[in-house]
mmCIF file of C-alpha atoms and ligand atoms in Angstrom:
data_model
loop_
_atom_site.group_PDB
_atom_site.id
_atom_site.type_symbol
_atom_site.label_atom_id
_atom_site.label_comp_id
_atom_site.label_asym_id
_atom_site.label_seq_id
_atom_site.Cartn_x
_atom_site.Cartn_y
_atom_site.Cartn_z
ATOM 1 C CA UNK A 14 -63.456 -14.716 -1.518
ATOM 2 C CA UNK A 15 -62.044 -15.745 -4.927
ATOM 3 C CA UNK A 16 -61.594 -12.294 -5.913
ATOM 4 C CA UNK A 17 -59.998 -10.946 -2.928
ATOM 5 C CA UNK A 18 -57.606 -14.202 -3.393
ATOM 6 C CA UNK A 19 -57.065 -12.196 -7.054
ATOM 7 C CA UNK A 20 -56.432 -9.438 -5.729
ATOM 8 C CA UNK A 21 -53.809 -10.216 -3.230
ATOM 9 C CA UNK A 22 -52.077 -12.053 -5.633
ATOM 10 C CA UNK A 23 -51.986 -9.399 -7.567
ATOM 11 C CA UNK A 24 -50.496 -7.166 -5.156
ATOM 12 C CA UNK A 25 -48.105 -9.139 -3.979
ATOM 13 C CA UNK A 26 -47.113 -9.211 -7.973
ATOM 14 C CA UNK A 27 -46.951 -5.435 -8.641
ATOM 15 C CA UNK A 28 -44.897 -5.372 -5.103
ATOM 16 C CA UNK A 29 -42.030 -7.784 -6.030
ATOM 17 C CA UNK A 30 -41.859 -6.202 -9.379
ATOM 18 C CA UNK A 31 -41.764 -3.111 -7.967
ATOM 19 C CA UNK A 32 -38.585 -3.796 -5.216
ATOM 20 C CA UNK A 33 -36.796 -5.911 -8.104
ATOM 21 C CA UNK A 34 -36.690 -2.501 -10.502
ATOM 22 C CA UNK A 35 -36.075 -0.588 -7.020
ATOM 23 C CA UNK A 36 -33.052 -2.985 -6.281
ATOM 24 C CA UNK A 37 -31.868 -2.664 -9.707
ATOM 25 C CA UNK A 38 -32.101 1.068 -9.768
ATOM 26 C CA UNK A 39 -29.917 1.017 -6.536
ATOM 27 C CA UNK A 40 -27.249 -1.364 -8.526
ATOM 28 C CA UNK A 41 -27.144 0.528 -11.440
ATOM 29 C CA UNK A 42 -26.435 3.733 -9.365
ATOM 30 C CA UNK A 43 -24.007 1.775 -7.418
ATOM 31 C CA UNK A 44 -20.559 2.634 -8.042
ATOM 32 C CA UNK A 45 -17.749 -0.106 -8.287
ATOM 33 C CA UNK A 46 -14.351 1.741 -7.164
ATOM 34 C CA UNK A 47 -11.187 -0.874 -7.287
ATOM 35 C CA UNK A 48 -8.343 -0.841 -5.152
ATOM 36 C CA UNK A 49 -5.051 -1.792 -5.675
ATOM 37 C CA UNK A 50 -2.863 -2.645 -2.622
ATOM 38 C CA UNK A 51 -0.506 -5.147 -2.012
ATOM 39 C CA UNK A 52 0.916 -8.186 -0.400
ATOM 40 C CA UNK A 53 -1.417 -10.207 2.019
ATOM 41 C CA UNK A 54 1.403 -10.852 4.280
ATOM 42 C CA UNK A 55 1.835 -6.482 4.089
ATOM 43 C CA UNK A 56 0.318 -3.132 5.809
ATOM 44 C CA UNK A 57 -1.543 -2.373 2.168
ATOM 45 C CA UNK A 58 -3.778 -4.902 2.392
ATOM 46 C CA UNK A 59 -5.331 -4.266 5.762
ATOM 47 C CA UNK A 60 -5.775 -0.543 5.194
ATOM 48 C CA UNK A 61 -7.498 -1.287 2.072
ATOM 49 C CA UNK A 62 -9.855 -3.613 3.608
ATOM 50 C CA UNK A 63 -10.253 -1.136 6.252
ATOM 51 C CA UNK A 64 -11.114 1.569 3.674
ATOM 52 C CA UNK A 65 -13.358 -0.509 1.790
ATOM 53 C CA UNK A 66 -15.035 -0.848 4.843
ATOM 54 C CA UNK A 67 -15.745 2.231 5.821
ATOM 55 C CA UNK A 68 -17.374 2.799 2.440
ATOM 56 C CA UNK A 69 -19.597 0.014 2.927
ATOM 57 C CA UNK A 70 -20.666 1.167 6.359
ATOM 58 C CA UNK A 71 -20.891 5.037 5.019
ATOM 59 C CA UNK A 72 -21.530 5.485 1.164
ATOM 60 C CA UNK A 73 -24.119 2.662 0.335
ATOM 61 C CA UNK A 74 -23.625 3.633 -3.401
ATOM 62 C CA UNK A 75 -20.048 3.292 -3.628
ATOM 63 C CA UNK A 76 -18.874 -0.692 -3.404
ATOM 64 C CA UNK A 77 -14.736 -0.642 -3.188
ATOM 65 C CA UNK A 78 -13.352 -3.655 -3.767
ATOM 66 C CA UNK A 79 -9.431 -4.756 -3.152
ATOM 67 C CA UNK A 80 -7.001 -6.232 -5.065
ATOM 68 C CA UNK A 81 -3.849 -7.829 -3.519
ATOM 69 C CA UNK A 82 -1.147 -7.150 -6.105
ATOM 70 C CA UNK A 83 2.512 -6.979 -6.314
ATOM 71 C CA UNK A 84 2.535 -3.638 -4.793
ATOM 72 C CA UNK A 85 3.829 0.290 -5.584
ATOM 73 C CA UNK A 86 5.320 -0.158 -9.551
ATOM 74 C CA UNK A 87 2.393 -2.957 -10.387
ATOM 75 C CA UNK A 88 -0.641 -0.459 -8.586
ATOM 76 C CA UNK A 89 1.226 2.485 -10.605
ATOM 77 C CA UNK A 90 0.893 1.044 -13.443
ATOM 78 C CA UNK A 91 -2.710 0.002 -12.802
ATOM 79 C CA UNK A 92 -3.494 3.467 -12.607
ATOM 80 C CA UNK A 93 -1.962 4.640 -15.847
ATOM 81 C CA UNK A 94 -4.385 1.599 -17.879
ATOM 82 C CA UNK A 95 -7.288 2.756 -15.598
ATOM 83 C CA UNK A 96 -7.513 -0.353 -14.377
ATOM 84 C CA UNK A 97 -7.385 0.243 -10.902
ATOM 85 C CA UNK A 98 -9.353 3.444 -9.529
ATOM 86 C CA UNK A 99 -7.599 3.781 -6.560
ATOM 87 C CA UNK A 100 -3.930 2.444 -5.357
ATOM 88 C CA UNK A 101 -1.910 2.494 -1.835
ATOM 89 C CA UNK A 102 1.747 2.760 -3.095
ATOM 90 C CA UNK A 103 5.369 4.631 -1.888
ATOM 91 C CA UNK A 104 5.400 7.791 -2.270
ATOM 92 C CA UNK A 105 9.026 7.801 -4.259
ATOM 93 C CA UNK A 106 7.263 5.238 -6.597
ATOM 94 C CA UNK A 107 4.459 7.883 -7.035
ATOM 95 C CA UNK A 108 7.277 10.651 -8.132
ATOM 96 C CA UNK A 109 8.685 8.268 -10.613
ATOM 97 C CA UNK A 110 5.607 7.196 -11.833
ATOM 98 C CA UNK A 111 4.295 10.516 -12.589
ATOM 99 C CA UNK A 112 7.706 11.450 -14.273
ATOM 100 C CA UNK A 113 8.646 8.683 -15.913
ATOM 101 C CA UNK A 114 11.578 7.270 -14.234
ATOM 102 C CA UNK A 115 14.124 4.332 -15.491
ATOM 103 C CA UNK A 116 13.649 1.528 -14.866
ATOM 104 C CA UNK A 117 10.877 1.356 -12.979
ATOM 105 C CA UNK A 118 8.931 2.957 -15.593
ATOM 106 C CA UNK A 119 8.755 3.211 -19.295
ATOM 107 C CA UNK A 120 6.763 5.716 -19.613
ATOM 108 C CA UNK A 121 5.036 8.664 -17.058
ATOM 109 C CA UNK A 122 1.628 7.868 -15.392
ATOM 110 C CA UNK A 123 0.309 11.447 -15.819
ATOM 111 C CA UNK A 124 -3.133 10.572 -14.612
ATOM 112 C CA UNK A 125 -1.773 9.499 -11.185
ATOM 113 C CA UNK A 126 -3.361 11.729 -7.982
ATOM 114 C CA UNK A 127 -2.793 11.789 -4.296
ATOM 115 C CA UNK A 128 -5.650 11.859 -2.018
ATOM 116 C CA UNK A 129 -3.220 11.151 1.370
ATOM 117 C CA UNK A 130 0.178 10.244 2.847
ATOM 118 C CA UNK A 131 -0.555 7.729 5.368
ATOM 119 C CA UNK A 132 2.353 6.062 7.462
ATOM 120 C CA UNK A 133 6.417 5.874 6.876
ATOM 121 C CA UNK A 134 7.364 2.020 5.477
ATOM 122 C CA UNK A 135 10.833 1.194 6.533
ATOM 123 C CA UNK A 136 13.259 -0.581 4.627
ATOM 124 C CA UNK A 137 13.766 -3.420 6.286
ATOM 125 C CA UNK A 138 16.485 -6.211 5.158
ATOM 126 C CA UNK A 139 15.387 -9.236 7.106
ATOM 127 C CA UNK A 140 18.099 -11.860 7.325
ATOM 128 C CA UNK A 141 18.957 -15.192 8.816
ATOM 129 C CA UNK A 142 21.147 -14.954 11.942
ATOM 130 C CA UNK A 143 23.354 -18.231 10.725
ATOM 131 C CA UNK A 144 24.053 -16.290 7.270
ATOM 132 C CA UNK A 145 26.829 -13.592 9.226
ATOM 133 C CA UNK A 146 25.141 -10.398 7.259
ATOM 134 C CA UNK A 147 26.061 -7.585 9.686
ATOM 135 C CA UNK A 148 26.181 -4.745 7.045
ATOM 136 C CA UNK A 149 24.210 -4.280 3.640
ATOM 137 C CA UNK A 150 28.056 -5.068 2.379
ATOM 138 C CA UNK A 151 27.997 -8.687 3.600
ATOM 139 C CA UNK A 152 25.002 -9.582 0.611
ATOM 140 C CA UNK A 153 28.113 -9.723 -1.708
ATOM 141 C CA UNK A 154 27.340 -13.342 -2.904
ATOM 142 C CA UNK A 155 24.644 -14.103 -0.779
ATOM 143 C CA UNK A 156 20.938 -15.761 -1.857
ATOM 144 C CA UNK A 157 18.552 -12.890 -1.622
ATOM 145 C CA UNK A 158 15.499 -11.859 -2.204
ATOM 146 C CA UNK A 159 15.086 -8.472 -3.650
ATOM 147 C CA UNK A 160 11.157 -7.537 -3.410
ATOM 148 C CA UNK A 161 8.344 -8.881 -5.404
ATOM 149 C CA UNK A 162 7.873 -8.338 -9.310
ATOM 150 C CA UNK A 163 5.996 -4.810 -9.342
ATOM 151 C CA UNK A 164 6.913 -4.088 -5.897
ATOM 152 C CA UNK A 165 8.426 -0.860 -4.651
ATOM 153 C CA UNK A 166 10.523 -2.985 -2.511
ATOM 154 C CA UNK A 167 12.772 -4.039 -5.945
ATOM 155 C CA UNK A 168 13.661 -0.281 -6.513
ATOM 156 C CA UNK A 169 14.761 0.264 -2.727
ATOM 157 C CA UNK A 170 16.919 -2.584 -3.064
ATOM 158 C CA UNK A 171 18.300 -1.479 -5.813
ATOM 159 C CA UNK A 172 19.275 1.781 -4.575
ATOM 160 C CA UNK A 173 20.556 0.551 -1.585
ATOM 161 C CA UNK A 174 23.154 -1.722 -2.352
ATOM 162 C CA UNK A 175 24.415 1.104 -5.211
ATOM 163 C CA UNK A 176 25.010 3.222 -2.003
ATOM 164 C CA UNK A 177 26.927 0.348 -0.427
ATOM 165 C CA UNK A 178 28.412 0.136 -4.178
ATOM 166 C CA UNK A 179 26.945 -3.518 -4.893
ATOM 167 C CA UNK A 180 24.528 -4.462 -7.904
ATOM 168 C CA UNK A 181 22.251 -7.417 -7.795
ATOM 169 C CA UNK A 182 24.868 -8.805 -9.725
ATOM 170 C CA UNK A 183 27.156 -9.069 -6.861
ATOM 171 C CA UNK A 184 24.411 -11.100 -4.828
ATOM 172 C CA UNK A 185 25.079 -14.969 -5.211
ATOM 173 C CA UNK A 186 21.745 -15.320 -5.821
ATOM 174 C CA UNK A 187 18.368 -12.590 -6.897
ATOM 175 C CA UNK A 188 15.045 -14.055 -6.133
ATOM 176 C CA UNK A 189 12.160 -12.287 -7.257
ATOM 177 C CA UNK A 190 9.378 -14.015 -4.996
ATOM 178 C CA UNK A 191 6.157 -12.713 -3.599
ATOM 179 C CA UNK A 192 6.258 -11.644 0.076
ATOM 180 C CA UNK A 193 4.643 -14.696 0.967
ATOM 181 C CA UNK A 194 7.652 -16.819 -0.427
ATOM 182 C CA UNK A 195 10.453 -14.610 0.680
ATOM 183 C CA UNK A 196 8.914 -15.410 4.031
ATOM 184 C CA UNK A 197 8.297 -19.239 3.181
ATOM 185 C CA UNK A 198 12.334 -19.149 1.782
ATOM 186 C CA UNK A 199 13.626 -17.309 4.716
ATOM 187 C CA UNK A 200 12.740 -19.402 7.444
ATOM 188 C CA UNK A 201 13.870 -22.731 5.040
ATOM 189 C CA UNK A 202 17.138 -21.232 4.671
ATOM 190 C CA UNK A 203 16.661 -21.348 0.807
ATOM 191 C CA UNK A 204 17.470 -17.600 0.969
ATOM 192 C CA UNK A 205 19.575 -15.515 3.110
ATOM 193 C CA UNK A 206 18.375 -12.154 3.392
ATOM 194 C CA UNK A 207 15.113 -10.386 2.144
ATOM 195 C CA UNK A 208 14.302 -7.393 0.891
ATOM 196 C CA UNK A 209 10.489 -5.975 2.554
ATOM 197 C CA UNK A 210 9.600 -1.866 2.099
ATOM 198 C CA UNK A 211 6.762 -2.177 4.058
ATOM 199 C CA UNK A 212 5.306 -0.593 7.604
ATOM 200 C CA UNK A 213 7.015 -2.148 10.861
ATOM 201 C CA UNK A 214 5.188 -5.154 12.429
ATOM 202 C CA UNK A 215 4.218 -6.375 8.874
ATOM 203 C CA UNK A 216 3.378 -10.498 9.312
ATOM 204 C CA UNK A 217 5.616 -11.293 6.401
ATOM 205 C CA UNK A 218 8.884 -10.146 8.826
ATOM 206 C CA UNK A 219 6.918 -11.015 12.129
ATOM 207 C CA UNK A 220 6.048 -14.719 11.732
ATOM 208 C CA UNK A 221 8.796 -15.442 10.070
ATOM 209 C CA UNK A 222 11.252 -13.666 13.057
ATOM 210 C CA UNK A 223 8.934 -16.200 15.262
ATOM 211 C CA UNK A 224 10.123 -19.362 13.827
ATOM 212 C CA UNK A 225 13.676 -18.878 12.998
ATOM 213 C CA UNK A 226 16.772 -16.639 14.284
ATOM 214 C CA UNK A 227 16.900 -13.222 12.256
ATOM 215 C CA UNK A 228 18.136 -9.804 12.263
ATOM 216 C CA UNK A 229 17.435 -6.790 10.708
ATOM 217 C CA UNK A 230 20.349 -5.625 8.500
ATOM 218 C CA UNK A 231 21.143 -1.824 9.556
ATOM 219 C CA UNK A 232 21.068 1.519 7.037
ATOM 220 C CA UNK A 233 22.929 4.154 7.839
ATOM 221 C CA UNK A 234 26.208 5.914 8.769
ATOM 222 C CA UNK A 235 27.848 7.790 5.311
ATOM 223 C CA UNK A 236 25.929 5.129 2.812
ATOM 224 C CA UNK A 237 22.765 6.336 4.025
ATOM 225 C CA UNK A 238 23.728 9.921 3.711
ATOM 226 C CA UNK A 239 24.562 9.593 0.306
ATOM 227 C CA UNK A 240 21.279 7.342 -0.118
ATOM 228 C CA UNK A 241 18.987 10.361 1.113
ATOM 229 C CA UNK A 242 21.377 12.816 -0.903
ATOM 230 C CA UNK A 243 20.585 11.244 -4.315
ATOM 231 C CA UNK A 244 17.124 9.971 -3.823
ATOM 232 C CA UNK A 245 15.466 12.609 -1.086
ATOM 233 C CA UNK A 246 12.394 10.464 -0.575
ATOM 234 C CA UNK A 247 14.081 8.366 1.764
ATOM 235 C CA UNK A 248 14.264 9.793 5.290
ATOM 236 C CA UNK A 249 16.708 8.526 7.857
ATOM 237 C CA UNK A 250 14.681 6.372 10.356
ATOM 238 C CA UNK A 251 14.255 2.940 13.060
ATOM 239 C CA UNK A 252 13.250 0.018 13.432
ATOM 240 C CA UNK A 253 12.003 0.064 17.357
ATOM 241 C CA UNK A 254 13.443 -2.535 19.404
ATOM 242 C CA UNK A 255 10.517 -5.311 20.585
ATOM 243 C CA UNK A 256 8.545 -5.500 17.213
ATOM 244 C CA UNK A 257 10.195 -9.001 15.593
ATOM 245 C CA UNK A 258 11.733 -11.785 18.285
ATOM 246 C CA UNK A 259 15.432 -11.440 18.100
ATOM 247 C CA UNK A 260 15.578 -7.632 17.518
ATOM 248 C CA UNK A 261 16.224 -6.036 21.356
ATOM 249 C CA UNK A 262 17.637 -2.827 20.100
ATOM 250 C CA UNK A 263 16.375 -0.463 17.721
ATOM 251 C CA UNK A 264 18.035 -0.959 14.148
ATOM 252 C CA UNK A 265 18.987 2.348 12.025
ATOM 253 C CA UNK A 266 17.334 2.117 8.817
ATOM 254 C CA UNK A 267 15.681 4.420 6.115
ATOM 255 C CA UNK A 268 11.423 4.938 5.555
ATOM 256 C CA UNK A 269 9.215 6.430 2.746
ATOM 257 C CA UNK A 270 5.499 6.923 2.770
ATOM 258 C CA UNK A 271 2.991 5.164 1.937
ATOM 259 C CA UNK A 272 0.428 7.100 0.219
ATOM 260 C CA UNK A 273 -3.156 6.695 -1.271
ATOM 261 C CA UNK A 274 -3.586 7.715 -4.726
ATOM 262 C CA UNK A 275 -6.880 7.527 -7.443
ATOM 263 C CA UNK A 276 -6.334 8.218 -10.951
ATOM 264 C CA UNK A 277 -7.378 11.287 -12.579
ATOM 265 C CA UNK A 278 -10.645 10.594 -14.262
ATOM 266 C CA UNK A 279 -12.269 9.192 -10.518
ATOM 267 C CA UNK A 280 -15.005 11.702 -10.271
ATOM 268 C CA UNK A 281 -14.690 14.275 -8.098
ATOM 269 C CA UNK A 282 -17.210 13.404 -6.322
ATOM 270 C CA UNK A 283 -16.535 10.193 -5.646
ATOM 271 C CA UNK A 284 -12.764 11.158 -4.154
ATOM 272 C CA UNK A 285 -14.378 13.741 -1.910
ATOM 273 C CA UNK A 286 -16.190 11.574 -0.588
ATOM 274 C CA UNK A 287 -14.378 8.629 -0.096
ATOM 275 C CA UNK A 288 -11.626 11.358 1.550
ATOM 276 C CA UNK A 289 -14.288 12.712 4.265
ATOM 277 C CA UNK A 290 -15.722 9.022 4.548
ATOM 278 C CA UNK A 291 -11.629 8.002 5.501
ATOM 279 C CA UNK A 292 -10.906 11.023 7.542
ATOM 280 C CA UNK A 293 -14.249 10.969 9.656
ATOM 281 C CA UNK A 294 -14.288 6.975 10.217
ATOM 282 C CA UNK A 295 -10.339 7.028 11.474
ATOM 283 C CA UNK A 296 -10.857 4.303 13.895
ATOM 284 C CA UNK A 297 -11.502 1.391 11.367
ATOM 285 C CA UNK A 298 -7.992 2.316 9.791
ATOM 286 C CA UNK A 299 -6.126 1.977 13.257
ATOM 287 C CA UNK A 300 -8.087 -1.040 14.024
ATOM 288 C CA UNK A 301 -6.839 -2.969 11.165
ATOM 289 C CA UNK A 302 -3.488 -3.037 11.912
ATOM 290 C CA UNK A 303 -0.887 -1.245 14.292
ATOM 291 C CA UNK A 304 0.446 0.499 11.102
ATOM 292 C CA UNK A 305 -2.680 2.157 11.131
ATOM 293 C CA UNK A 306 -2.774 4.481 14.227
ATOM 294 C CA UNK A 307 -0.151 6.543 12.454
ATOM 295 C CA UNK A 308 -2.194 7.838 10.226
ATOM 296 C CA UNK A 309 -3.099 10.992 10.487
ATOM 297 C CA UNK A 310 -5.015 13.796 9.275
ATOM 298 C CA UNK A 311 -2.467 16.611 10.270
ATOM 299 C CA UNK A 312 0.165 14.308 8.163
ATOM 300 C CA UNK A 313 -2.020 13.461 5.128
ATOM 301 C CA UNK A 314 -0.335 16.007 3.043
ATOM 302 C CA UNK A 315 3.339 15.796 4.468
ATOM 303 C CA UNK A 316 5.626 14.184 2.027
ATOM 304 C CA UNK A 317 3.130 14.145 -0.546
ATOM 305 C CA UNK A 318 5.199 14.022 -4.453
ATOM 306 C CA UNK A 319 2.071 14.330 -6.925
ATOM 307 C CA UNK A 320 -0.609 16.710 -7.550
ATOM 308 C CA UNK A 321 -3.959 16.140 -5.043
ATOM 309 C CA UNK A 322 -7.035 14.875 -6.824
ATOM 310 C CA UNK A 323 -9.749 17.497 -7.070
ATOM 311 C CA UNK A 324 -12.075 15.683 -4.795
ATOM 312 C CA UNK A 325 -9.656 15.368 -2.082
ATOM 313 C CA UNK A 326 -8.693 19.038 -2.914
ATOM 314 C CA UNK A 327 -11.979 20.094 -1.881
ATOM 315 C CA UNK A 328 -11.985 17.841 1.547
ATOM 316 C CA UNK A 329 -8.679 19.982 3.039
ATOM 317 C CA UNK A 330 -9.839 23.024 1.754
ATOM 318 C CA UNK A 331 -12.883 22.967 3.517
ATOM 319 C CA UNK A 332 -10.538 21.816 6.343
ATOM 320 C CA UNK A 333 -8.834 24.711 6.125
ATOM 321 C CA UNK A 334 -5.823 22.646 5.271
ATOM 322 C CA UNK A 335 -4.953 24.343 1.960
ATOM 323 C CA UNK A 336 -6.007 27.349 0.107
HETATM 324 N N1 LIG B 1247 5.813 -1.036 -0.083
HETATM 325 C C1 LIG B 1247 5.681 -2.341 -0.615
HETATM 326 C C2 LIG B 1247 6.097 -2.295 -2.066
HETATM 327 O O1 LIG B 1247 5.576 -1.591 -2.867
HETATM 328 C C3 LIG B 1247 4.323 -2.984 -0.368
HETATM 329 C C4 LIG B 1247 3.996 -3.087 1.096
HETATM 330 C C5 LIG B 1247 2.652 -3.651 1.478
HETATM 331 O O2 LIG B 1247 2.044 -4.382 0.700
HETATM 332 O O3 LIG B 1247 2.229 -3.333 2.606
HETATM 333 O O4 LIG B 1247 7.032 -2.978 -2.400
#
């Protein structure tokens, strides 16, 4: 009796040792994959979680986790210190990242990769009704908001009002808040207009459109010519009427792409994977917010300003989708 007591106790010894050395063979082969995306209140943020998802449910050795950050300059930079492994960001951002550009950029992020476009972000100027902004013109002196430090947002506003021939100096006021704040700001009249680059039906613009009367600012007739004529990313677009309260027609306005991007020195592996795992578990992307049902496979490479990664190289070749 005694010794079969032993024994079983012995067993039961060699079998948690065993599973604890199993479980820590599994975590040492785990890979940790970090992405950067962007405002809480954005479209980044859900896609991420959506795509960290779909690892979780499909590549148990791959553990993505996401970072909210500022957004598109912030994740670019990111990429450059390796600190973030893979990055949702605009796809102009991504050309002046990899290049270099003023003032965005000090210096070029030449380790910066695309693995897919994914849906157009419109810029979007949302303002107060009671502060009489019917064209970009009518910021001259007004409080504003211009995007959040880091943000993508920033640039576009930027090179918006220099098409309207404004600077931030002619605004009465430049906030730099996060998204969250603009919002916050907005509906306490402590700003007049903000600044958002982000996909349509974001909740920053939504809830904010709920509580208090707003517009969206239009962006177009010869100032958005020249716009798209010196900076081609931007592509002539609208905001649908029936997305935000208050906005019953659609509003002319200019979009980029967002994009997902991994830094160079990813394995290839890893990027392949993570690709196929995205393409081949769609629905989790659409389900996480409306943003997401326009992204699409036949459009991942549309609009696309930086070399492909090698791992999502090998995906659309084997789709057939490049040589
Ligand atoms: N496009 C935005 C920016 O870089 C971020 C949008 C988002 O977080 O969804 O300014």
């Amino acid at each position: 009796m005694k010794r079969r007591i032993v024994t079983g106790i012995l067993i039961l010894c060699l079998l948690t040792f065993f599973s604890v050395i199993h479980l820590e063979t599994v975590q040492a082969a785990r890979k940790y994959v970090s992405i950067a995306s962007g405002w809480v209140v954005g479209v980044y943020f859900p896609l991420a979680g959506a795509i960290s998802r779909i690892a979780h449910e499909n590549l148990p050795d791959i553990k993505i986790t996401v970072e909210s950050s500022g957004a598109s300059v912030a994740n670019a930079k990111l990429i450059a210190t390796g600190d973030a492994d893979l990055a949702i960001l605009q796809n102009d951002i991504a050309y002046y990242a990899l290049n270099g550009t003023k003032p965005m950029f000090d210096k070029p992020v030449p380790n910066i990769r695309g693995i897919a476009a994914l849906y157009p972000e419109h810029c979007q100027i949302h303002a107060r009704k009671d502060a009489k902004i019917a064209t970009v013109k009518d910021l001259k002196g007004k409080r504003v908001a211009v995007g959040p430090l880091g943000s993508g947002t920033e640039a576009n506003a930027m090179q918006i009002l220099e098409a309207y021939g404004l600077k931030f100096e002619d605004l009465g006021k430049v906030e730099r808040l996060s998204a969250a704040e603009s919002a916050d700001y907005l509906k306490d009249g402590r700003i007049d207009a903000a600044f958002y680059t982000v996909g349509v039906g974001a909740s920053a613009i939504v809830d904010t459109a709920l509580m208090v009367d707003t517009m969206i600012v239009p962006i177009d007739g010869p100032q958005a010519d020249s716009l798209i004529k010196k900076y081609p990313f931007y592509a002539k677009d609208k905001v649908p009427a029936g997305i935000y309260k208050g906005v019953d027609k659609d509003v002319p306005t200019v979009a980029v792409l967002a994009i997902l991007v991994a830094k160079a020195e990813l394995e290839e592996d890893v990027v392949y994977r993570i690709t196929k795992a995205m393409w081949e578990n769609i629905g989790r992307i659409e389900s996480a917010h409306a943003k997401g049902k326009e992204v699409k496979l036949e459009k991942a490479l549309i609009g696309m300003p930086i070399p492909l990664h090698p791992g999502a190289q090998k995906f659309y070749k084997e789709k057939g989708m490049i040589k």
